[in-house]
Short mmCIF file of C-alpha atoms in Angstrom, two decimals:
data_model
loop_
_atom_site.label_atom_id
_atom_site.label_comp_id
_atom_site.label_asym_id
_atom_site.label_seq_id
_atom_site.Cartn_x
_atom_site.Cartn_y
_atom_site.Cartn_z
CA MET A 26 -12.50 -21.53 23.78
CA LYS A 27 -12.66 -21.31 20.01
CA LEU A 28 -11.97 -17.91 18.54
CA GLN A 29 -14.23 -16.98 15.64
CA ILE A 30 -13.42 -14.09 13.30
CA SER A 31 -15.83 -12.80 10.70
CA ARG A 32 -14.83 -12.53 7.06
CA SER A 33 -14.90 -8.75 7.20
CA MET A 34 -12.63 -8.64 10.23
CA PHE A 35 -10.23 -11.10 8.58
CA GLY A 36 -10.18 -8.87 5.50
CA VAL A 37 -9.39 -5.82 7.62
CA ILE A 38 -6.55 -7.71 9.33
CA CYS A 39 -5.10 -8.74 5.94
CA LEU A 40 -5.37 -5.19 4.60
CA SER A 41 -3.67 -3.73 7.68
CA ALA A 42 -0.90 -6.32 7.52
CA ALA A 43 -0.29 -5.62 3.82
CA ILE A 44 -0.11 -1.85 4.30
CA GLY A 45 2.12 -2.21 7.37
CA LEU A 46 4.49 -4.62 5.62
CA LEU A 47 4.72 -2.40 2.55
CA LEU A 48 5.37 0.78 4.56
CA TYR A 49 7.94 -1.00 6.72
CA TRP A 50 9.84 -2.27 3.69
CA VAL A 51 9.82 1.12 1.95
CA MET A 52 11.12 2.81 5.12
CA PHE A 53 13.73 0.08 5.53
CA MET A 54 15.00 0.56 1.99
CA ASN A 55 15.19 4.33 2.43
CA VAL A 56 17.33 4.11 5.57
CA LEU A 57 19.43 1.12 4.50
CA PRO A 58 23.05 2.27 4.24
CA ARG A 59 24.27 2.31 0.66
CA ILE A 60 27.45 0.52 1.70
CA LEU A 61 25.49 -2.69 2.35
CA ARG A 62 23.97 -2.84 -1.11
CA PRO A 63 27.00 -3.99 -3.17
CA GLN A 64 27.44 -7.01 -0.90
CA ALA A 65 23.72 -7.75 -1.07
CA SER A 66 23.08 -6.97 -4.73
CA TRP A 67 21.16 -10.22 -5.28
CA VAL A 68 19.68 -10.58 -1.80
CA LEU A 69 17.77 -7.30 -1.82
CA PRO A 70 15.87 -7.94 -5.09
CA LEU A 71 15.03 -11.44 -3.84
CA ILE A 72 13.68 -10.15 -0.54
CA SER A 73 11.86 -7.35 -2.36
CA GLY A 74 10.17 -9.93 -4.57
CA ILE A 75 9.13 -11.99 -1.55
CA VAL A 76 7.77 -8.91 0.20
CA GLY A 77 5.94 -7.86 -2.97
CA ALA A 78 4.38 -11.31 -3.37
CA SER A 79 3.37 -11.36 0.29
CA CYS A 80 1.75 -7.92 0.02
CA SER A 81 -0.09 -8.95 -3.14
CA ALA A 82 -1.40 -12.09 -1.42
CA LEU A 83 -2.55 -10.10 1.62
CA PHE A 84 -4.24 -7.51 -0.60
CA TYR A 85 -5.94 -10.36 -2.47
CA PHE A 86 -7.28 -11.99 0.71
CA ALA A 87 -8.40 -8.58 1.97
CA ALA A 88 -10.25 -7.91 -1.28
CA ILE A 89 -12.12 -11.22 -1.47
CA ASN A 90 -13.19 -10.94 2.17
CA LEU A 91 -14.19 -7.28 2.07
CA MET A 92 -15.76 -7.08 -1.38
CA PRO A 93 -18.74 -9.36 -0.55
CA SER A 94 -19.93 -6.71 1.89
CA PHE A 95 -20.69 -4.49 -1.10
CA LYS A 96 -23.05 -7.00 -2.69
CA TRP A 97 -26.71 -6.12 -3.07
CA LYS A 98 -28.93 -7.74 -0.54
CA HIS A 99 -32.31 -9.05 -1.68
CA LYS A 100 -35.29 -9.39 0.59
CA VAL A 101 -37.25 -12.58 0.51
CA GLY A 102 -40.65 -12.04 -1.02
CA SER A 103 -43.72 -12.55 1.12
CA GLY A 104 -45.67 -15.77 0.66
CA ILE A 105 -48.59 -17.70 2.09
CA VAL A 106 -48.08 -19.35 5.46
CA PHE A 107 -50.24 -22.36 6.24
CA VAL A 108 -50.98 -23.05 9.90
CA ARG A 109 -51.84 -26.63 10.80
CA CYS A 110 -53.03 -28.19 14.00
CA GLY A 111 -51.26 -30.95 15.85
CA ASP A 112 -52.82 -33.57 13.57
CA GLY A 113 -51.54 -31.79 10.50
CA VAL A 114 -54.93 -30.36 9.53
CA LEU A 115 -54.93 -26.95 7.86
CA VAL A 116 -56.73 -24.48 10.11
CA ARG A 117 -55.53 -21.02 9.11
CA THR A 118 -53.63 -19.13 6.44
CA SER A 119 -51.36 -16.18 7.09
CA GLY A 120 -53.43 -13.07 7.76
CA GLY A 121 -56.63 -14.96 7.12
CA LYS A 122 -59.56 -16.11 9.16
CA PRO A 123 -60.15 -19.64 10.41
CA ILE A 124 -61.40 -21.86 7.62
CA MET A 125 -64.25 -24.35 7.70
CA ILE A 126 -63.17 -27.97 7.88
CA HIS A 127 -65.67 -30.32 6.27
CA ARG A 128 -63.52 -33.39 6.24
CA SER A 129 -60.08 -34.00 7.53
CA PHE A 130 -57.59 -36.71 6.81
CA PRO A 131 -54.74 -37.49 9.18
CA VAL A 132 -51.51 -36.36 7.66
CA LYS A 133 -48.00 -36.23 8.94
CA PRO A 134 -46.99 -32.97 10.54
CA VAL A 135 -45.05 -30.80 8.17
CA LEU A 136 -42.26 -28.73 9.59
CA PRO A 137 -42.20 -25.16 8.31
CA ALA A 138 -39.49 -24.69 5.77
CA LYS A 139 -36.95 -21.98 6.33
CA PRO A 140 -37.15 -19.16 3.82
CA VAL A 141 -34.48 -19.33 1.19
CA ARG A 142 -32.54 -16.11 0.82
CA THR A 143 -31.57 -15.42 -2.73
CA GLN A 144 -28.33 -13.64 -3.44
CA ARG A 145 -26.38 -12.72 -6.46
CA SER A 146 -23.54 -14.85 -7.59
CA SER A 147 -20.22 -14.16 -5.90
CA LYS A 148 -18.50 -14.10 -9.26
CA PRO A 149 -18.44 -10.30 -9.51
CA SER A 150 -16.70 -10.11 -6.13
CA TRP A 151 -14.04 -12.54 -7.28
CA ILE A 152 -13.57 -10.54 -10.45
CA ARG A 153 -13.15 -7.33 -8.47
CA ALA A 154 -10.74 -9.06 -6.12
CA LEU A 155 -8.74 -10.40 -9.04
CA LYS A 156 -8.60 -6.95 -10.65
CA THR A 157 -7.46 -5.42 -7.37
CA SER A 158 -4.71 -8.02 -6.95
CA VAL A 159 -3.55 -7.56 -10.54
CA LEU A 160 -3.49 -3.79 -10.08
CA VAL A 161 -1.45 -4.03 -6.87
CA ALA A 162 0.94 -6.53 -8.44
CA ALA A 163 1.31 -4.31 -11.53
CA VAL A 164 2.10 -1.23 -9.44
CA MET A 165 4.67 -3.04 -7.32
CA GLY A 166 6.13 -4.80 -10.35
CA GLY A 167 6.41 -1.47 -12.16
CA TYR A 168 8.21 0.04 -9.19
CA PHE A 169 10.76 -2.78 -9.07
CA MET A 170 11.29 -2.54 -12.83
CA ILE A 171 11.98 1.18 -12.47
CA THR A 172 14.43 0.58 -9.61
CA TYR A 173 16.22 -2.02 -11.74
CA ALA A 174 16.38 0.33 -14.74
CA PHE A 175 17.70 3.26 -12.68
CA GLY A 176 20.03 1.09 -10.61
CA THR A 177 18.81 2.42 -7.27
CA PHE A 178 15.99 1.80 -4.83
CA THR A 179 15.35 5.56 -4.70
CA PRO A 180 14.68 6.49 -8.34
CA PHE A 181 12.61 9.60 -7.52
CA ILE A 182 13.27 12.37 -5.00
CA ALA A 183 11.51 15.67 -4.37
CA VAL A 184 13.73 18.73 -3.88
CA PRO A 185 12.95 19.97 -0.33
CA SER A 186 15.00 23.20 -0.27
CA GLY A 187 16.35 25.96 -2.45
CA SER A 188 20.05 25.22 -1.92
CA MET A 189 20.40 24.20 -5.59
CA SER A 190 18.35 27.07 -7.02
CA PRO A 191 18.02 28.01 -9.86
CA THR A 192 19.19 24.63 -11.23
CA LEU A 193 16.79 22.72 -9.00
CA ASN A 194 13.92 24.45 -7.24
CA ILE A 195 11.72 23.46 -4.32
CA GLY A 196 9.09 20.96 -5.45
CA ASP A 197 11.00 19.66 -8.48
CA LEU A 198 10.83 15.90 -8.95
CA ILE A 199 14.28 14.60 -9.89
CA PHE A 200 15.22 11.26 -11.43
CA VAL A 201 18.13 9.50 -9.74
CA LYS A 202 20.37 7.02 -11.53
CA GLY A 203 22.64 4.72 -9.56
CA VAL A 204 26.26 4.73 -10.78
CA ASP A 205 29.66 3.58 -9.55
CA ALA A 206 31.81 6.10 -7.73
CA GLU A 207 34.37 6.02 -10.56
CA GLN A 208 31.72 7.37 -12.97
CA ILE A 209 31.08 10.52 -10.94
CA HIS A 210 32.93 13.64 -12.05
CA VAL A 211 33.35 17.17 -10.76
CA GLY A 212 30.28 19.17 -11.73
CA ASP A 213 27.84 16.25 -11.43
CA ILE A 214 24.84 16.69 -9.15
CA ILE A 215 24.63 13.76 -6.75
CA VAL A 216 22.11 12.53 -4.21
CA PHE A 217 23.69 11.29 -1.00
CA ASN A 218 23.04 10.50 2.64
CA VAL A 219 24.68 12.89 5.07
CA PRO A 220 27.67 11.24 6.79
CA SER A 221 28.03 10.95 10.55
CA PRO A 222 28.00 12.94 12.81
CA PHE A 223 26.32 15.60 10.64
CA ASP A 224 23.35 13.29 10.01
CA ARG A 225 22.15 13.98 13.55
CA THR A 226 21.16 17.53 12.64
CA THR A 227 20.82 17.42 8.84
CA PRO A 228 18.16 15.19 7.25
CA SER A 229 18.97 12.95 4.31
CA PRO A 230 19.09 12.71 1.38
CA ILE A 231 20.87 15.84 0.13
CA VAL A 232 21.07 16.95 -3.52
CA HIS A 233 24.27 18.96 -4.13
CA ARG A 234 26.92 19.39 -6.80
CA VAL A 235 30.35 17.73 -6.65
CA VAL A 236 33.12 20.34 -6.45
CA GLU A 237 36.07 18.12 -5.54
CA ILE A 238 36.95 14.42 -5.61
CA LEU A 239 39.36 12.97 -3.04
CA THR A 240 41.05 9.57 -2.93
CA GLU A 241 42.53 7.99 0.18
CA ASN A 242 43.73 4.38 0.50
CA GLY A 243 41.76 3.44 -2.60
CA ALA A 244 38.52 4.93 -1.23
CA ILE A 245 36.76 7.78 -3.04
CA TYR A 246 35.28 10.80 -1.26
CA PHE A 247 33.41 13.83 -2.54
CA ARG A 248 33.25 17.48 -1.50
CA THR A 249 29.89 19.01 -2.31
CA LYS A 250 28.24 22.41 -2.46
CA GLY A 251 24.82 23.81 -3.24
CA ASP A 252 24.61 26.11 -6.26
CA ASN A 253 22.81 28.68 -4.10
CA GLU A 254 25.30 28.36 -1.22
CA SER A 255 28.37 30.55 -0.73
CA GLU A 256 30.45 27.88 1.02
CA MET A 257 31.12 24.19 0.57
CA ASP A 258 29.37 21.65 2.76
CA PRO A 259 31.18 20.93 6.06
CA TRP A 260 31.31 17.19 5.41
CA ILE A 261 33.19 14.85 3.11
CA VAL A 262 30.88 12.31 1.47
CA PRO A 263 32.13 8.69 1.27
CA SER A 264 31.28 6.90 -1.97
CA GLY A 265 29.17 4.46 0.03
CA ASN A 266 26.79 7.26 0.99
CA VAL A 267 26.04 8.22 -2.61
CA VAL A 268 22.57 7.20 -3.81
CA GLY A 269 23.12 8.26 -7.42
CA ILE A 270 23.41 11.18 -9.81
CA VAL A 271 20.61 13.43 -11.02
CA ALA A 272 19.52 12.24 -14.47
CA GLY A 273 16.60 14.61 -15.05
CA LYS A 274 13.81 16.57 -13.44
CA MET A 275 10.12 17.40 -13.72
CA PRO A 276 9.20 20.80 -12.24
CA MET A 277 6.53 21.06 -9.53
CA LEU A 278 5.62 17.35 -9.44
CA GLY A 279 7.67 16.83 -6.31
CA TYR A 280 5.17 18.82 -4.26
CA VAL A 281 3.00 15.71 -4.10
CA ILE A 282 5.78 13.80 -2.33
CA LEU A 283 6.55 16.75 -0.07
CA TYR A 284 2.91 16.96 1.00
CA LEU A 285 2.76 13.23 1.65
CA ARG A 286 5.80 13.54 3.91
CA ASN A 287 3.73 15.79 6.16
CA ILE A 288 2.56 13.62 9.05
CA TYR A 289 -0.84 15.33 9.24
CA VAL A 290 -1.54 14.90 5.52
CA LEU A 291 -0.43 11.27 5.61
CA ALA A 292 -2.53 10.56 8.71
CA SER A 293 -5.58 12.13 7.04
CA ILE A 294 -5.17 9.99 3.92
CA ILE A 295 -4.77 6.82 6.01
CA ALA A 296 -7.86 7.75 8.05
CA VAL A 297 -9.95 8.26 4.90
CA LEU A 298 -8.80 4.96 3.39
CA ALA A 299 -9.44 3.13 6.66
CA PHE A 300 -12.95 4.61 6.94
CA TRP A 301 -13.73 3.69 3.31
CA THR A 302 -12.57 0.13 3.97
CA LEU A 303 -14.34 -0.32 7.31
CA TYR A 304 -17.58 1.48 6.43
CA PRO A 305 -19.43 -1.59 5.05
CA TYR A 306 -18.32 -3.61 8.08
CA LEU A 307 -19.44 -0.90 10.54
CA LYS A 308 -22.71 -0.36 8.66
CA ARG A 309 -23.63 -4.02 9.19
CA GLY A 310 -22.98 -3.71 12.92
CA GLY A 311 -19.73 -5.68 12.87
CA LYS A 312 -21.37 -8.82 11.50
#
């Protein structure tokens, strides 16, 4: 049995695959232990480029298969239908009365021609698809350029708590710059993943200030504390858990990221985008 899939359904599949691949890769990069990155400094950008190219291709195929559903449909204009008898003699016109036949000549039967449906050129759809692909590629390319410039795959973080108040407040968007452990000094504000076993109860990443630097067997560790906390953190942060240092901030802009982290808000946005994408397909009855 041959499986047939409409263009709209194929476009929906490509769009879903692109979004799923992109979300999976972003989540993977957020949970990837920092300790693996020095050994894979060239592998990760290569894989990121492959994933970005794959997502761009999937978005492109989704666009060119979904955009045609937005084209204007033109009805075929009404015309005159000639009805002939078995000998090919004209006996009636569409909506008319039988006509008088004074003299008939045998002619070959003429098969009724199928009406030709006129449509607009598909060029605008290709242009829209190309613009969409270029936009997606530009956004992803810009993100990778920013990660390269900041030296970390997490260049932006929203402050989720008031532990660093008044230096950093809830909802501030901070810029994170990746640095080597030797470049971190006491007094620097660092972004780090909570070490085990504290990571079971405390979500990462944490933004706290370095209050002490320890060295053991050539390895560097950090003691941290929130500016608004009375005691130091109970953990010792290995250098491999450090994401980077805080290089700057933009007040209030982090609320956008905090809202998007809410599962209900994210689900609502995905539902709206899915409905907007599937609406032309559903309107045409799945054809």
